[in-house]
Short mmCIF file of C-alpha atoms in Angstrom, two decimals:
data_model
loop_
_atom_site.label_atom_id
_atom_site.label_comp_id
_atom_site.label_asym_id
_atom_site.label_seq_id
_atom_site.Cartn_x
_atom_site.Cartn_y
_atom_site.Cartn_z
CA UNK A 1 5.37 -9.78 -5.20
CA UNK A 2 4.32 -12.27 -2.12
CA UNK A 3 1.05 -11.38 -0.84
CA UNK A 4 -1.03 -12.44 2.50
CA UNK A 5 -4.15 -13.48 2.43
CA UNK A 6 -7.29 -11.92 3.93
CA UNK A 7 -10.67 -12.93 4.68
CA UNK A 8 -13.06 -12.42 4.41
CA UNK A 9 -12.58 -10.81 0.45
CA UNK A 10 -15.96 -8.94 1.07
CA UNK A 11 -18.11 -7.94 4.06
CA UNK A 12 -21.44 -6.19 4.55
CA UNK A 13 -22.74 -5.29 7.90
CA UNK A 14 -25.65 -2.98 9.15
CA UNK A 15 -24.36 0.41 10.77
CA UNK A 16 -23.82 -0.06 14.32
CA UNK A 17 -22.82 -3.57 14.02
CA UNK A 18 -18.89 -4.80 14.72
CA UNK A 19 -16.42 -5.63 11.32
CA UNK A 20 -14.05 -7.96 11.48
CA UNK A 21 -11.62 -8.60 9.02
CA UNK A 22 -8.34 -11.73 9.23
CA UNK A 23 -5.23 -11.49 7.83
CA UNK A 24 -2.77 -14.51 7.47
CA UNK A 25 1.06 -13.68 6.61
CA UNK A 26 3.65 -16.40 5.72
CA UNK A 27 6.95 -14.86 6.35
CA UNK A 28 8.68 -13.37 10.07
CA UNK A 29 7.57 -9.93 10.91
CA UNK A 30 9.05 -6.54 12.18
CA UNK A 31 5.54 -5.34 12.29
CA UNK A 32 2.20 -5.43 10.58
CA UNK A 33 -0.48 -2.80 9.77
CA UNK A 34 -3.73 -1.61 8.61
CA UNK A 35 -4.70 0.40 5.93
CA UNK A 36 -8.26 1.65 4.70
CA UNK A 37 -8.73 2.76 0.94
CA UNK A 38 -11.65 4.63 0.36
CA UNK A 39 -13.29 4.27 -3.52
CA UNK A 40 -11.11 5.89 -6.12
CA UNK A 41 -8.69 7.61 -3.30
CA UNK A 42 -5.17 6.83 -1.57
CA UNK A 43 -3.94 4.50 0.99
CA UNK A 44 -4.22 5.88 4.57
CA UNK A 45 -2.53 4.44 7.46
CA UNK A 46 -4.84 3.11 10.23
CA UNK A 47 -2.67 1.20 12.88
CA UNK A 48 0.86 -0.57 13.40
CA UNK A 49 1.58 -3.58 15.85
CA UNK A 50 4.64 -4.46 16.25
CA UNK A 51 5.80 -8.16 16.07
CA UNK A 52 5.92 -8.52 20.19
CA UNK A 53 2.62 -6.32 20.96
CA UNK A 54 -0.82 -9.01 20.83
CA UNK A 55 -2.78 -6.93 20.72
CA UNK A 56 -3.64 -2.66 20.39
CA UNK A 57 -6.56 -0.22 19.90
CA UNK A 58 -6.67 3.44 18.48
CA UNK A 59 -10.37 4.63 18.70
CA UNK A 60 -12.56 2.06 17.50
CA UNK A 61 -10.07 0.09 15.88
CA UNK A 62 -8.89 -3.11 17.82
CA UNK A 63 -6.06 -5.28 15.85
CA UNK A 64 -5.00 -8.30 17.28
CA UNK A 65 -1.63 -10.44 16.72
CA UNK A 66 -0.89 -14.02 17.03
CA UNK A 67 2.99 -14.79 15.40
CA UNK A 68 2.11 -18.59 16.00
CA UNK A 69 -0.58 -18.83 13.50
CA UNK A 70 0.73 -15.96 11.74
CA UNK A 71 -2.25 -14.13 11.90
CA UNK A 72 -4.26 -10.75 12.74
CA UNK A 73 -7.37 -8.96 13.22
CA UNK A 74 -9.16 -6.05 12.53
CA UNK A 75 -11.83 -5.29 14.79
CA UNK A 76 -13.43 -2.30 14.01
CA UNK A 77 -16.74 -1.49 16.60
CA UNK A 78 -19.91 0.42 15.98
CA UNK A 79 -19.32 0.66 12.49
CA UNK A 80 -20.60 3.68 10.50
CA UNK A 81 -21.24 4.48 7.05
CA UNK A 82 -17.89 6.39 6.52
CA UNK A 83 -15.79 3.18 7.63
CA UNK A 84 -16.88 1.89 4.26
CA UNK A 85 -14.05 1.35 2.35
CA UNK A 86 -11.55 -1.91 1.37
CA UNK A 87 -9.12 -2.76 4.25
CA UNK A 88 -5.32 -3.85 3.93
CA UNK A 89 -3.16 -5.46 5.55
CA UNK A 90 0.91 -5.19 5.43
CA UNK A 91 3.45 -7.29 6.99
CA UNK A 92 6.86 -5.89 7.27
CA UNK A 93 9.96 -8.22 7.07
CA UNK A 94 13.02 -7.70 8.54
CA UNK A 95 14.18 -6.41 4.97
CA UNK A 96 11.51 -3.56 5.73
CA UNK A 97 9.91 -5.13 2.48
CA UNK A 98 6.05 -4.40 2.78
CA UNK A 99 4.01 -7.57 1.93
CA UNK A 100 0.39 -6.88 0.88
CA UNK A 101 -3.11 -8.53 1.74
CA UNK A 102 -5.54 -9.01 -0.92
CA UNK A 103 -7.96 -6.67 0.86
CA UNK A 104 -11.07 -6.92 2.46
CA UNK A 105 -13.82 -4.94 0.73
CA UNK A 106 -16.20 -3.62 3.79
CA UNK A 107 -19.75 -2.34 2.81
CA UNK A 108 -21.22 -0.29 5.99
CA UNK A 109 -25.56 -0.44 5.50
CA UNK A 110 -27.36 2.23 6.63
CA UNK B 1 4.97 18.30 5.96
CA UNK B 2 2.69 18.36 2.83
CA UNK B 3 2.73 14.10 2.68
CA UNK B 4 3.95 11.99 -0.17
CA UNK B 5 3.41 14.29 -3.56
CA UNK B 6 2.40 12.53 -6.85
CA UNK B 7 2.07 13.92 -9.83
CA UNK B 8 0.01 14.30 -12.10
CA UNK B 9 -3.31 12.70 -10.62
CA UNK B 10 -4.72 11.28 -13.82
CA UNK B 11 -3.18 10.88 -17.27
CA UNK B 12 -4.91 10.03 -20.04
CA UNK B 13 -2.41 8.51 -22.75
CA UNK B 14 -2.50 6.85 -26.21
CA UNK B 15 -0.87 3.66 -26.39
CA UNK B 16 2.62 3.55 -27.40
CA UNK B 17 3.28 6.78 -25.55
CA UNK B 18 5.67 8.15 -23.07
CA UNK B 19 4.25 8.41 -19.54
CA UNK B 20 6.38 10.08 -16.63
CA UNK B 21 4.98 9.51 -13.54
CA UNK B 22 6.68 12.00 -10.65
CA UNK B 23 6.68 11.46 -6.53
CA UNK B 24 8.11 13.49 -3.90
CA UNK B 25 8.66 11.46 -0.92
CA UNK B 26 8.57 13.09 2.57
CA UNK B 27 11.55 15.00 3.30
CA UNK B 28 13.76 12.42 5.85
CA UNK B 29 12.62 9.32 4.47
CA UNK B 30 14.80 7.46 2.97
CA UNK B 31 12.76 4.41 1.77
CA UNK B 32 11.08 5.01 -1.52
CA UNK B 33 8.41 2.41 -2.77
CA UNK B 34 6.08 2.02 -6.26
CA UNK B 35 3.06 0.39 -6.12
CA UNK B 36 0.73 -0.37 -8.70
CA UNK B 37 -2.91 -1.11 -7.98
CA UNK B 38 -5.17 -3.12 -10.44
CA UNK B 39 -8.75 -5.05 -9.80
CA UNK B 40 -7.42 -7.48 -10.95
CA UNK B 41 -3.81 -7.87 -9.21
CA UNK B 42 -4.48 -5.98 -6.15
CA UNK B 43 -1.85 -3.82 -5.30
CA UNK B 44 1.93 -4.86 -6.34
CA UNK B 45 5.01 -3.36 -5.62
CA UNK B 46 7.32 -2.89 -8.66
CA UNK B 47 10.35 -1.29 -7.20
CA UNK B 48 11.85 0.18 -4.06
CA UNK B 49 14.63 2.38 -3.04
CA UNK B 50 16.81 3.27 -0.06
CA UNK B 51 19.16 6.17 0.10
CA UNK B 52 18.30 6.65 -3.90
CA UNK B 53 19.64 3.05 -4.44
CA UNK B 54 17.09 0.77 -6.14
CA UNK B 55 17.03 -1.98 -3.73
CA UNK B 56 14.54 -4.58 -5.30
CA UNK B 57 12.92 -4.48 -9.11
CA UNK B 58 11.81 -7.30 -9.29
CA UNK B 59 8.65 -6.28 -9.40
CA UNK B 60 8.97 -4.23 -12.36
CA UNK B 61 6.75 -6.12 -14.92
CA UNK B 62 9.04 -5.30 -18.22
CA UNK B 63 11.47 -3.32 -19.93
CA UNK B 64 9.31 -1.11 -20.60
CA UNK B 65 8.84 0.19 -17.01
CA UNK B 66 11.79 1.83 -15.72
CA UNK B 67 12.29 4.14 -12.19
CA UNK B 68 14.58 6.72 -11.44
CA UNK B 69 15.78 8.65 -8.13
CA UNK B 70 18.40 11.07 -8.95
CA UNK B 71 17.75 12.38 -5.22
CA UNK B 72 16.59 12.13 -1.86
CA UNK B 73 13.33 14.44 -3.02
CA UNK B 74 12.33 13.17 -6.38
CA UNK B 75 11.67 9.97 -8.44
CA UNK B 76 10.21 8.91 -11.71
CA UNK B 77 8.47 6.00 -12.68
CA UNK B 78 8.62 5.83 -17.01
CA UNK B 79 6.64 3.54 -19.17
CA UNK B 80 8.15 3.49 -22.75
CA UNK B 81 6.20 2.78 -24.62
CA UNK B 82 2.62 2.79 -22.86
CA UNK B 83 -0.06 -0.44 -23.44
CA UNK B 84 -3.31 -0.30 -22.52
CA UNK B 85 -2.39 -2.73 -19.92
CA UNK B 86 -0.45 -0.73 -18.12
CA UNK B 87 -3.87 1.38 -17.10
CA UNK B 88 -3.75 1.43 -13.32
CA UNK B 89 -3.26 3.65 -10.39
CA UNK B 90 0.13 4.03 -9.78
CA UNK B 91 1.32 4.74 -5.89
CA UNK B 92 4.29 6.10 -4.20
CA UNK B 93 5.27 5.33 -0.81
CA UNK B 94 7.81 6.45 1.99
CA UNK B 95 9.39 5.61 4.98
CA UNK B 96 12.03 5.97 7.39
CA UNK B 97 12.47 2.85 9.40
CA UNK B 98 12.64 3.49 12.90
CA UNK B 99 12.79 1.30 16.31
CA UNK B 100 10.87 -1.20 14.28
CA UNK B 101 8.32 1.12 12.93
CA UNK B 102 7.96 0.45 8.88
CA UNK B 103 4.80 2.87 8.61
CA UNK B 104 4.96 3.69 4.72
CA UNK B 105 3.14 6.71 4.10
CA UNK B 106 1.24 6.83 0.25
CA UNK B 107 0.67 9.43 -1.84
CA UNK B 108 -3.17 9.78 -3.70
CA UNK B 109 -1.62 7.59 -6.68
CA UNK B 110 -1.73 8.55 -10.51
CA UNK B 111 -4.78 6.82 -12.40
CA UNK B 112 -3.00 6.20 -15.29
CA UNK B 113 -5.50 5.24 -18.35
CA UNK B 114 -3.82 4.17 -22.05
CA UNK B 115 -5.82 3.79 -24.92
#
């Protein structure tokens, strides 16, 4: 299946410091959104932005939208140890077909 | 609502085997999606349904996978007969379209190991 892209593949940060993880998409959107996987579990929904929002935040979670360069953020602030886990991002076209990132793999240090 | 139900959670199998891999979707939704998740391939979707109608299989990697939905509260993902290759966590998805919203909620996945 068509996948986006995401950078970086692999981040490590110190606790307390900001993550932020890119995600490029090739096709029109509906929507995009963020998932987290933590180590050996299920996918778990973070955050949707739809294809005329720019930009939206849910805690410490920021995600940004440009649909000129096809791209979006991640932001996620004052990390902690429990944000570690490997990041996703899906783009939704207007077949409601989900298109996956590669993942970001985000190691929080203590 | 309980969430997207997969059964079992692991399944150990020896190769050439029968595998049945079960999902109850949220009750409403009427999108229905497998996923398969390797280290190596990331996460791929192999089929998807809508109104118990498979929609897209291309993603189905051989005859040897096949996926049922007899109705709006059950499907089956078979793999006959198993290959070590096939060892992966298996996920099932759902969602119900709405004003634009796509949010597809997973189930914990099946680790599926063949040996």
């Amino acid at each position: 299946s068509q996948q986006g892209e995401e950078d970086p593949q692999a981040l490590s940060i110190q606790e307390g410091e900001n993550a932020t993880m890119n995600c490029s998409y090739k096709t029109s959107i509906n929507n995009l959104q963020w998932y987290r996987q933590n180590s050996g579990r299920g996918l778990v929904h973070l955050i949707l932005i739809r294809s005329n929002e720019r930009e939206k935040h849910s805690g410490r979670l920021r995600v940004t939208l440009d649909t000129s360069k096809k791209s979006s953020s991640l932001l996620i602030t004052a990390s902690r140890a429990a944000d570690t886990a490997s990041y996703f991002c899906v783009s939704s076209d207007s077949n409601y077909q989900l298109i996956w990132g590669a993942g970001t793999k985000l190691i929080i240090k203590p | 609502d309980a969430g997207v139900i997969q059964s079992p959670r692991h399944e150990v199998t020896e190769m050439g085997q029968e595998v049945t891999l079960r999902c109850k979707p949220i009750s409403g939704h009427d999108y229905l999606f497998w996923y398969r998740q390797t280290m190596m391939r990331g996460l791929e979707l192999l089929i998807y349904f809508n109104n118990n109608v498979p929609i897209d299989d291309s993603g189905m990697p051989e005859d040897r996978f096949s996926a049922k939905m007899p109705n709006a509260s059950f499907s089956t993902l078979k793999i006959q007969p198993s290959e070590p290759r096939d060892s992966a966590v298996y996920f099932c998805a759902s969602s119900r379209p709405h004003r634009g919203s796509t949010e597809a909620f997973f189930g914990q996945g099946t680790r599926l190991t063949v040996v």
